[in-house]
mmCIF file of C-alpha atoms in Angstrom:
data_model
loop_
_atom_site.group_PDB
_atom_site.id
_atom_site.type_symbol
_atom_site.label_atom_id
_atom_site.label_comp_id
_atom_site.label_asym_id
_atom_site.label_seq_id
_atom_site.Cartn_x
_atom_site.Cartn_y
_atom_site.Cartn_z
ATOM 1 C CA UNK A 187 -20.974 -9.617 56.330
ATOM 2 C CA UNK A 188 -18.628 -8.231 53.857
ATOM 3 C CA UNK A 189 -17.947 -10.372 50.706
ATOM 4 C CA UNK A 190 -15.085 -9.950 48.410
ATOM 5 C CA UNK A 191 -16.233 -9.587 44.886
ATOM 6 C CA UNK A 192 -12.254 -8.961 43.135
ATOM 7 C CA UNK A 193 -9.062 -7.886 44.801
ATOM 8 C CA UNK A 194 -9.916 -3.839 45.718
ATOM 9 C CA UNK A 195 -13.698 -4.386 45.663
ATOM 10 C CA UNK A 196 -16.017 -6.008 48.080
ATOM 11 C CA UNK A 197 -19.807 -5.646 49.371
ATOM 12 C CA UNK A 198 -21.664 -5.613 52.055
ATOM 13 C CA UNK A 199 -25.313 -4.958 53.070
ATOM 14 C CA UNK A 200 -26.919 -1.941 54.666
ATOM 15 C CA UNK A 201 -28.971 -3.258 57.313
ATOM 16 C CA UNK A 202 -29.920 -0.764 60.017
ATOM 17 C CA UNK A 203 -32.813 -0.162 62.646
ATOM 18 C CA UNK A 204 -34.163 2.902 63.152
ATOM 19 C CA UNK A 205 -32.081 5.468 65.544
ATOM 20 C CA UNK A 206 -29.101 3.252 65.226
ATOM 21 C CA UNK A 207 -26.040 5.255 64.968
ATOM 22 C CA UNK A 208 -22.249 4.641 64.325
ATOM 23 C CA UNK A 209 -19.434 6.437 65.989
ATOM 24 C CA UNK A 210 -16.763 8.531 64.192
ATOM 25 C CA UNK A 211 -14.102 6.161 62.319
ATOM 26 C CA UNK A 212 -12.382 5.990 59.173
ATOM 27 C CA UNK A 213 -11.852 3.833 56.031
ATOM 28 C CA UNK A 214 -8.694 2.496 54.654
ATOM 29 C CA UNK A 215 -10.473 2.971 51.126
ATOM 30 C CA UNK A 216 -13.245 4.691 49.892
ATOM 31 C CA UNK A 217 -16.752 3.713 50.187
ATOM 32 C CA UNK A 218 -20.103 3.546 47.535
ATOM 33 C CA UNK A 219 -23.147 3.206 49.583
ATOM 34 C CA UNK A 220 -26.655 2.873 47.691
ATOM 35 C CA UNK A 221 -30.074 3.266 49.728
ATOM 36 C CA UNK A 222 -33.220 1.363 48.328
ATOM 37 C CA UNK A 223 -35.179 2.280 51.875
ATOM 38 C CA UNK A 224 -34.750 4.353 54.468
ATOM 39 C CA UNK A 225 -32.137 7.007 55.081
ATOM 40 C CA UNK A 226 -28.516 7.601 55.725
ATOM 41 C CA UNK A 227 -26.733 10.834 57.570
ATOM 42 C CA UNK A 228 -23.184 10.763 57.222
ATOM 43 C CA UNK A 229 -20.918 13.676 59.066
ATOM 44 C CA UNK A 230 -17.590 14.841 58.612
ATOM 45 C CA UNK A 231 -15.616 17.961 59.987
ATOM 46 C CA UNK A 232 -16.533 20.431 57.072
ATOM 47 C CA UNK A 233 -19.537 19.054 55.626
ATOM 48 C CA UNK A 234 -23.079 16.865 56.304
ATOM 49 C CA UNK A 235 -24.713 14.576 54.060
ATOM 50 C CA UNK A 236 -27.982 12.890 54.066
ATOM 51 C CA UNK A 237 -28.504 9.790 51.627
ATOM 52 C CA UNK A 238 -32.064 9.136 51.363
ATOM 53 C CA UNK A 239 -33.574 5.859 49.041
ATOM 54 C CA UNK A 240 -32.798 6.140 45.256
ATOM 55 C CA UNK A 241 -29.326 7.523 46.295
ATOM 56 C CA UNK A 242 -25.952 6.854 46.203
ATOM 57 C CA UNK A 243 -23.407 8.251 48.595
ATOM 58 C CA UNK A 244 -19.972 8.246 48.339
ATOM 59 C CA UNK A 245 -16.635 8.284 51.136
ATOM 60 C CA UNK A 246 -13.555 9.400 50.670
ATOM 61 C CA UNK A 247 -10.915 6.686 52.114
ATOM 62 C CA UNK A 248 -9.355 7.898 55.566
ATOM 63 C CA UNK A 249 -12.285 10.692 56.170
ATOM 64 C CA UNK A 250 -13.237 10.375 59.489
ATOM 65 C CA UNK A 251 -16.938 10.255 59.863
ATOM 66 C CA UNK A 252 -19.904 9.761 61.620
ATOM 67 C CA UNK A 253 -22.971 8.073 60.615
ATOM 68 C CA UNK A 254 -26.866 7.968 62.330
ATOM 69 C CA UNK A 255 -29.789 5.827 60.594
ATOM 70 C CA UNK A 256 -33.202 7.042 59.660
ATOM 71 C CA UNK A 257 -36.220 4.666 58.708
ATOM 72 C CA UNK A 258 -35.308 1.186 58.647
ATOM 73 C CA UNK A 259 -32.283 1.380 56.110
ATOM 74 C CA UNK A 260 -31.721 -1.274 53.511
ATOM 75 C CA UNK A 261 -29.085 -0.940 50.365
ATOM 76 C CA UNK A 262 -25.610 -1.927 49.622
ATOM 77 C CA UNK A 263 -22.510 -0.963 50.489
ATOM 78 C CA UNK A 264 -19.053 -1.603 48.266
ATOM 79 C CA UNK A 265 -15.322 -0.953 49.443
ATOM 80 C CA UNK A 266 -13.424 0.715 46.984
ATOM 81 C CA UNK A 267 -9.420 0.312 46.455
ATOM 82 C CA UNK A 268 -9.430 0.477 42.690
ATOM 83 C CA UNK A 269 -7.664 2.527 40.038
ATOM 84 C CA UNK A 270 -11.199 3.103 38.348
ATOM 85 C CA UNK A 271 -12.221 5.038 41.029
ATOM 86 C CA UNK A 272 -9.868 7.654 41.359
ATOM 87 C CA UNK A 273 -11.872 10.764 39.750
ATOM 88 C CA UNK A 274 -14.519 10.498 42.747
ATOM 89 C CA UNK A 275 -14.384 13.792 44.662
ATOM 90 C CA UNK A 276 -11.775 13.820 48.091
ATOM 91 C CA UNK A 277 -15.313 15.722 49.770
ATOM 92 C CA UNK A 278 -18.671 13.311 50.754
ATOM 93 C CA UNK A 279 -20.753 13.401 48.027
ATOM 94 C CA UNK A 280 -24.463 12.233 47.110
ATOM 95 C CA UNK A 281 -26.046 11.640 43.312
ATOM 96 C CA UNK A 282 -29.327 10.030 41.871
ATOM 97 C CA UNK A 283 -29.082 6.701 41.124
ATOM 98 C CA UNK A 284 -30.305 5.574 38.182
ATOM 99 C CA UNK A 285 -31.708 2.511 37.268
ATOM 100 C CA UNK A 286 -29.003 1.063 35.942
ATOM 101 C CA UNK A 287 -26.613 2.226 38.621
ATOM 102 C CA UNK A 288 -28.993 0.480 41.280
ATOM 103 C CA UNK A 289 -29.257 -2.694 38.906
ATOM 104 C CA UNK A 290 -25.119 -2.995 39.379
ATOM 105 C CA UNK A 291 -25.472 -2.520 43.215
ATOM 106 C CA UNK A 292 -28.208 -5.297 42.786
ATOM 107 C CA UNK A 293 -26.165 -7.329 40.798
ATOM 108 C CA UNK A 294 -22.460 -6.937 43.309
ATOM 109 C CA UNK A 295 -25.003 -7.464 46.032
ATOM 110 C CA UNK A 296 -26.110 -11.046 44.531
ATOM 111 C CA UNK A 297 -22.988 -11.758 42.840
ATOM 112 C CA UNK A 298 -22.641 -15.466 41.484
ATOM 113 C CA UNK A 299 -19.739 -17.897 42.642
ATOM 114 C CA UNK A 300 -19.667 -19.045 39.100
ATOM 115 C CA UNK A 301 -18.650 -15.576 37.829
ATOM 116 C CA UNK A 302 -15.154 -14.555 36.541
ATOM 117 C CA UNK A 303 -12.750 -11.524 37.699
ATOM 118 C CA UNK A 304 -13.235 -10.301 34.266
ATOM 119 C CA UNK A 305 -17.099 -10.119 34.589
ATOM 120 C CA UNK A 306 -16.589 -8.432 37.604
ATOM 121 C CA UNK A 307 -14.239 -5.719 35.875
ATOM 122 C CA UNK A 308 -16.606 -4.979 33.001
ATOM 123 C CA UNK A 309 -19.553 -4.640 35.570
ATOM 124 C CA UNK A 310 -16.947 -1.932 37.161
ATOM 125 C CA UNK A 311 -16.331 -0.269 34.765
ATOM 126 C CA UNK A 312 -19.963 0.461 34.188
ATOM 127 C CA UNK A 313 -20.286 1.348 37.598
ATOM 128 C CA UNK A 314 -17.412 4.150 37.161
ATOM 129 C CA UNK A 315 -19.558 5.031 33.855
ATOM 130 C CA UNK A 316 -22.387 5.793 35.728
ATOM 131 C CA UNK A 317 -20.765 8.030 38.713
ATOM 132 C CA UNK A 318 -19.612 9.919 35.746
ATOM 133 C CA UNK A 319 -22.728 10.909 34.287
ATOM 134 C CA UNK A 320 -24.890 11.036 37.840
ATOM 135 C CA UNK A 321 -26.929 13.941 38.558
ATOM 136 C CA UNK A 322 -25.647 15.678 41.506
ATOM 137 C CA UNK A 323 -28.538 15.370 44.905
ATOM 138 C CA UNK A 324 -28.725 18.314 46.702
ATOM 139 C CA UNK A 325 -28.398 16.471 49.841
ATOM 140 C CA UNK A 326 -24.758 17.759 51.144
ATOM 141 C CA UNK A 327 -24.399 21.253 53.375
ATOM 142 C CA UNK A 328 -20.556 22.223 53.652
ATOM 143 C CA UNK A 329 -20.050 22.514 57.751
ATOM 144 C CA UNK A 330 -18.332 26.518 58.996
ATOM 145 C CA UNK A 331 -14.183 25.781 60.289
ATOM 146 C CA UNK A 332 -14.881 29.102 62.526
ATOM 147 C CA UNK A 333 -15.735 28.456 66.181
ATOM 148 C CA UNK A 334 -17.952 31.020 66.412
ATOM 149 C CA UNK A 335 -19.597 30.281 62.617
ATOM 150 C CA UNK A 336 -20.026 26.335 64.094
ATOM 151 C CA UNK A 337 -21.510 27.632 67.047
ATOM 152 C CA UNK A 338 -24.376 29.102 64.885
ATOM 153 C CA UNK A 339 -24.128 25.413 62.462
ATOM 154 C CA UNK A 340 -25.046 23.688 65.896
ATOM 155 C CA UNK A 341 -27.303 25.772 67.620
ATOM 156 C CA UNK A 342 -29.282 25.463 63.808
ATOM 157 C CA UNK A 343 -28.533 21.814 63.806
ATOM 158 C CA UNK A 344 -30.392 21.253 67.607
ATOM 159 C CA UNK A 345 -33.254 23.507 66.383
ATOM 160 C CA UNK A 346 -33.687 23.966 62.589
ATOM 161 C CA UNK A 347 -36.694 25.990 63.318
ATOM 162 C CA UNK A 348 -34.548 28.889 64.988
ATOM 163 C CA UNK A 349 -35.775 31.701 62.902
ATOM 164 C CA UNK A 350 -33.370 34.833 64.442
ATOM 165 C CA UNK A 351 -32.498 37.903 62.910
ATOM 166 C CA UNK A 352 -28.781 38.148 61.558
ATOM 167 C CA UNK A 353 -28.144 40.795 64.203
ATOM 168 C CA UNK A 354 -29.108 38.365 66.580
ATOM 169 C CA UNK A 355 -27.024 35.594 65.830
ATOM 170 C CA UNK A 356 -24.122 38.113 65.255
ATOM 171 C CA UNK A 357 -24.397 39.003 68.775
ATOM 172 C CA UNK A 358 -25.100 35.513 69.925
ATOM 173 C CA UNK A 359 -21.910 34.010 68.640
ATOM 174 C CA UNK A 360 -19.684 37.645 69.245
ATOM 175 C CA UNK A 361 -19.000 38.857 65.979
ATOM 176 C CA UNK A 362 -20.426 41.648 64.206
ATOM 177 C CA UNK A 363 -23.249 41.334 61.399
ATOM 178 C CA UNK A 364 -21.079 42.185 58.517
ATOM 179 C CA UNK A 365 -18.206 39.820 59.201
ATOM 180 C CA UNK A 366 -20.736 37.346 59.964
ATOM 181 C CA UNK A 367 -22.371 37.789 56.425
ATOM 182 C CA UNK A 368 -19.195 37.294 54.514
ATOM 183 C CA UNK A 369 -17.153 34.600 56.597
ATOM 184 C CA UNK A 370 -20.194 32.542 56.288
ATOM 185 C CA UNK A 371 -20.643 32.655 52.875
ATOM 186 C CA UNK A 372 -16.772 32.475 52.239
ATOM 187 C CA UNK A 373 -17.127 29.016 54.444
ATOM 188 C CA UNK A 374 -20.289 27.615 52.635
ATOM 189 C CA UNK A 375 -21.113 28.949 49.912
ATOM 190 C CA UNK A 376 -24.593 30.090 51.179
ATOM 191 C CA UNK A 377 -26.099 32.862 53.027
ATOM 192 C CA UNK A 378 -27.299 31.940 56.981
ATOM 193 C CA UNK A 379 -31.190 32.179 56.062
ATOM 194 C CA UNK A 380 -30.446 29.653 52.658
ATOM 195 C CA UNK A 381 -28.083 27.232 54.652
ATOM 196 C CA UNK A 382 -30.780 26.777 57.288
ATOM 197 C CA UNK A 383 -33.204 26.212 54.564
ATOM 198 C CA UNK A 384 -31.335 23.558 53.076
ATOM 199 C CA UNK A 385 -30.895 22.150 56.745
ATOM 200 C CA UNK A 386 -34.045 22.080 57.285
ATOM 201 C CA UNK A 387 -34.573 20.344 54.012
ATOM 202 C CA UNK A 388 -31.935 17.738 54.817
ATOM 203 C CA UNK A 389 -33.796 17.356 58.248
ATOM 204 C CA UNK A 390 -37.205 17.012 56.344
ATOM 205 C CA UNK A 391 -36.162 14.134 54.554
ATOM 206 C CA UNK A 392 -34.924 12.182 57.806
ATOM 207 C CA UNK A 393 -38.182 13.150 58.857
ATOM 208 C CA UNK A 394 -39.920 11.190 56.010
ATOM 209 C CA UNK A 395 -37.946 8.390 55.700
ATOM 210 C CA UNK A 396 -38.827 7.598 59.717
ATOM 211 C CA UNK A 397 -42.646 7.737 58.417
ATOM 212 C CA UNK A 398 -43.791 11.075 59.497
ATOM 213 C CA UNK A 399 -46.163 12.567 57.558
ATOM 214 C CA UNK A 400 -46.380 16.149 55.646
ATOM 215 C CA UNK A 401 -48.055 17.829 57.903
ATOM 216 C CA UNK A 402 -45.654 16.721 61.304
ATOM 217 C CA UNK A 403 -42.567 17.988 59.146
ATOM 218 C CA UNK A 404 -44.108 21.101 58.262
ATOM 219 C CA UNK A 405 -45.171 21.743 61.895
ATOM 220 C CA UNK A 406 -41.786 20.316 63.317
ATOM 221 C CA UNK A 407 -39.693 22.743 60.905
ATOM 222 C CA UNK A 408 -41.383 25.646 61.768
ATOM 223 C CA UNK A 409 -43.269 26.156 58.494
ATOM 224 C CA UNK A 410 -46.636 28.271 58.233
ATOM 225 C CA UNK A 411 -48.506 25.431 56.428
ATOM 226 C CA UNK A 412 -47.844 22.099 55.245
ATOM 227 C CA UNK A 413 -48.654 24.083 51.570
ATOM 228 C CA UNK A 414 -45.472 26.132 52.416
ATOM 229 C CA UNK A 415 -43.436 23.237 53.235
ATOM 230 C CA UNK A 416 -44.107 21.626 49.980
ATOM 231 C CA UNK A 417 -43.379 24.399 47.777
ATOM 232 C CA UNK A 418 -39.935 24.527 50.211
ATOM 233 C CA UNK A 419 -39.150 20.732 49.499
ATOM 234 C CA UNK A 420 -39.998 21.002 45.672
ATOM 235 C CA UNK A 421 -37.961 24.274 45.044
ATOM 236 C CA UNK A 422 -35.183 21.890 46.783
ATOM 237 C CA UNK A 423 -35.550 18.787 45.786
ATOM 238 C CA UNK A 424 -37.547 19.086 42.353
ATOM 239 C CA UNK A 425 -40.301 16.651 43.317
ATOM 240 C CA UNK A 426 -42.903 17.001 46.360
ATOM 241 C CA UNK A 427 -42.912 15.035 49.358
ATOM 242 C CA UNK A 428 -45.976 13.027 48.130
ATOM 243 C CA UNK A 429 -43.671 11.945 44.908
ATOM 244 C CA UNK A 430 -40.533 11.048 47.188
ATOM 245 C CA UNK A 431 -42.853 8.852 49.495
ATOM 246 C CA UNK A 432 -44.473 6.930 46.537
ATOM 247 C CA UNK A 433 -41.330 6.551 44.681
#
């Protein structure tokens, strides 16, 4: 149930069962959503976002979007119509949370009766302090506009493990290699063989946060060893799997 903290910000928690999902829809105002278990996959139009525990994830107000539930997802939630909160990005966006950031979504979460709209602004304001100075996650892949660059997104998206040939995509979506090369990268900033890494990465981490173990994501992702899928995860994430599941 949603609770009004102060006029432009209430909160509301993150409850969700594993495979739940929530259709497409839009917010009048933008949206602050911290995970303390489990994992959250948010998708727009032109990019996908996955918000695993010790995260904070943020939406734009009126972006449509979808969202599906890994794990069994707990955090908070907060609705956002204030001033403060104007220099957050108009794109989905995911940062670390640090302690102190997850000690103010504890604190909205648990707010007191007894407490003043003033409190309430200064704890605000700390929150706005904090989005300022968090560490970007890379959790977000930007999502191809071109039909035939989103057929290739979603035939990757089905089966991350789809290890073709450029050439071979290129003719499987009809358009040559070269403009496939460079409309891609114009459209996401990545070559096709380091966009399906990070999807797989993105995919890994669902993977984990429903309890699956090293080995089943290495195996499920098409990786030569569970050795190899490590090294993948750290050079993307910075910590190994083992870290992120004891954290």
């Amino acid at each position: 149930m949603e609770r009004v903290i102060i006029a432009g910000l209430s909160v509301a928690a993150l409850r969700r069962g594993v495979g739940d999902h929530t259709a497409r829809h839009a917010h009048s105002v933008g949206q602050l959503a911290w995970a303390s278990e489990g994992a959250l996959e948010l998708e727009a139009d032109d990019r996908r976002v996955l918000l695993p525990a010790g995260c904070v994830g943020w939406i734009p107000p009126g972006m449509p979007h979808g969202a599906r539930y890994h794990g069994e997802l707990r955090g908070w939630s907060l609705q956002l119509g204030l001033d403060g909160m104007a220099a957050l990005p108009p794109e989905l966006g995911v940062w670390r949370a640090s302690p102190l950031l997850q000690g103010v979504f504890l604190r909205l979460g648990a707010w007191p009766a007894s407490a003043g709209d003033e409190a309430a602004r200064r704890l605000v304001a700390v929150l706005a302090d904090e989005l300022t100075w968090a560490e970007p996650y890379p959790a977000s892949l930007a999502w191809p506009a071109h039909p035939a660059l989103r057929k290739l997104a979603e035939a990757l998206l089905g089966d991350p493990s789809r290890d073709w040939d450029l050439q071979r995509w290129a003719d499987h979506i009809g358009m040559s290699r070269r403009s496939l090369i460079r409309h891609f990268r114009a459209e996401t900033g990545m070559g096709v063989a380091e966009w399906r890494e990070r999807l797989r990465m993105l995919r890994a981490r669902a993977l984990l946060a429903e309890g699956r173990s090293v080995s089943y994501c290495a195996a499920e992702l098409a990786y030569a060893s569970s050795s190899a899928f490590i090294v993948a995860f750290r050079r993307c994430f910075g910590e190994t799997p083992g870290r992120y599941l004891s954290a």
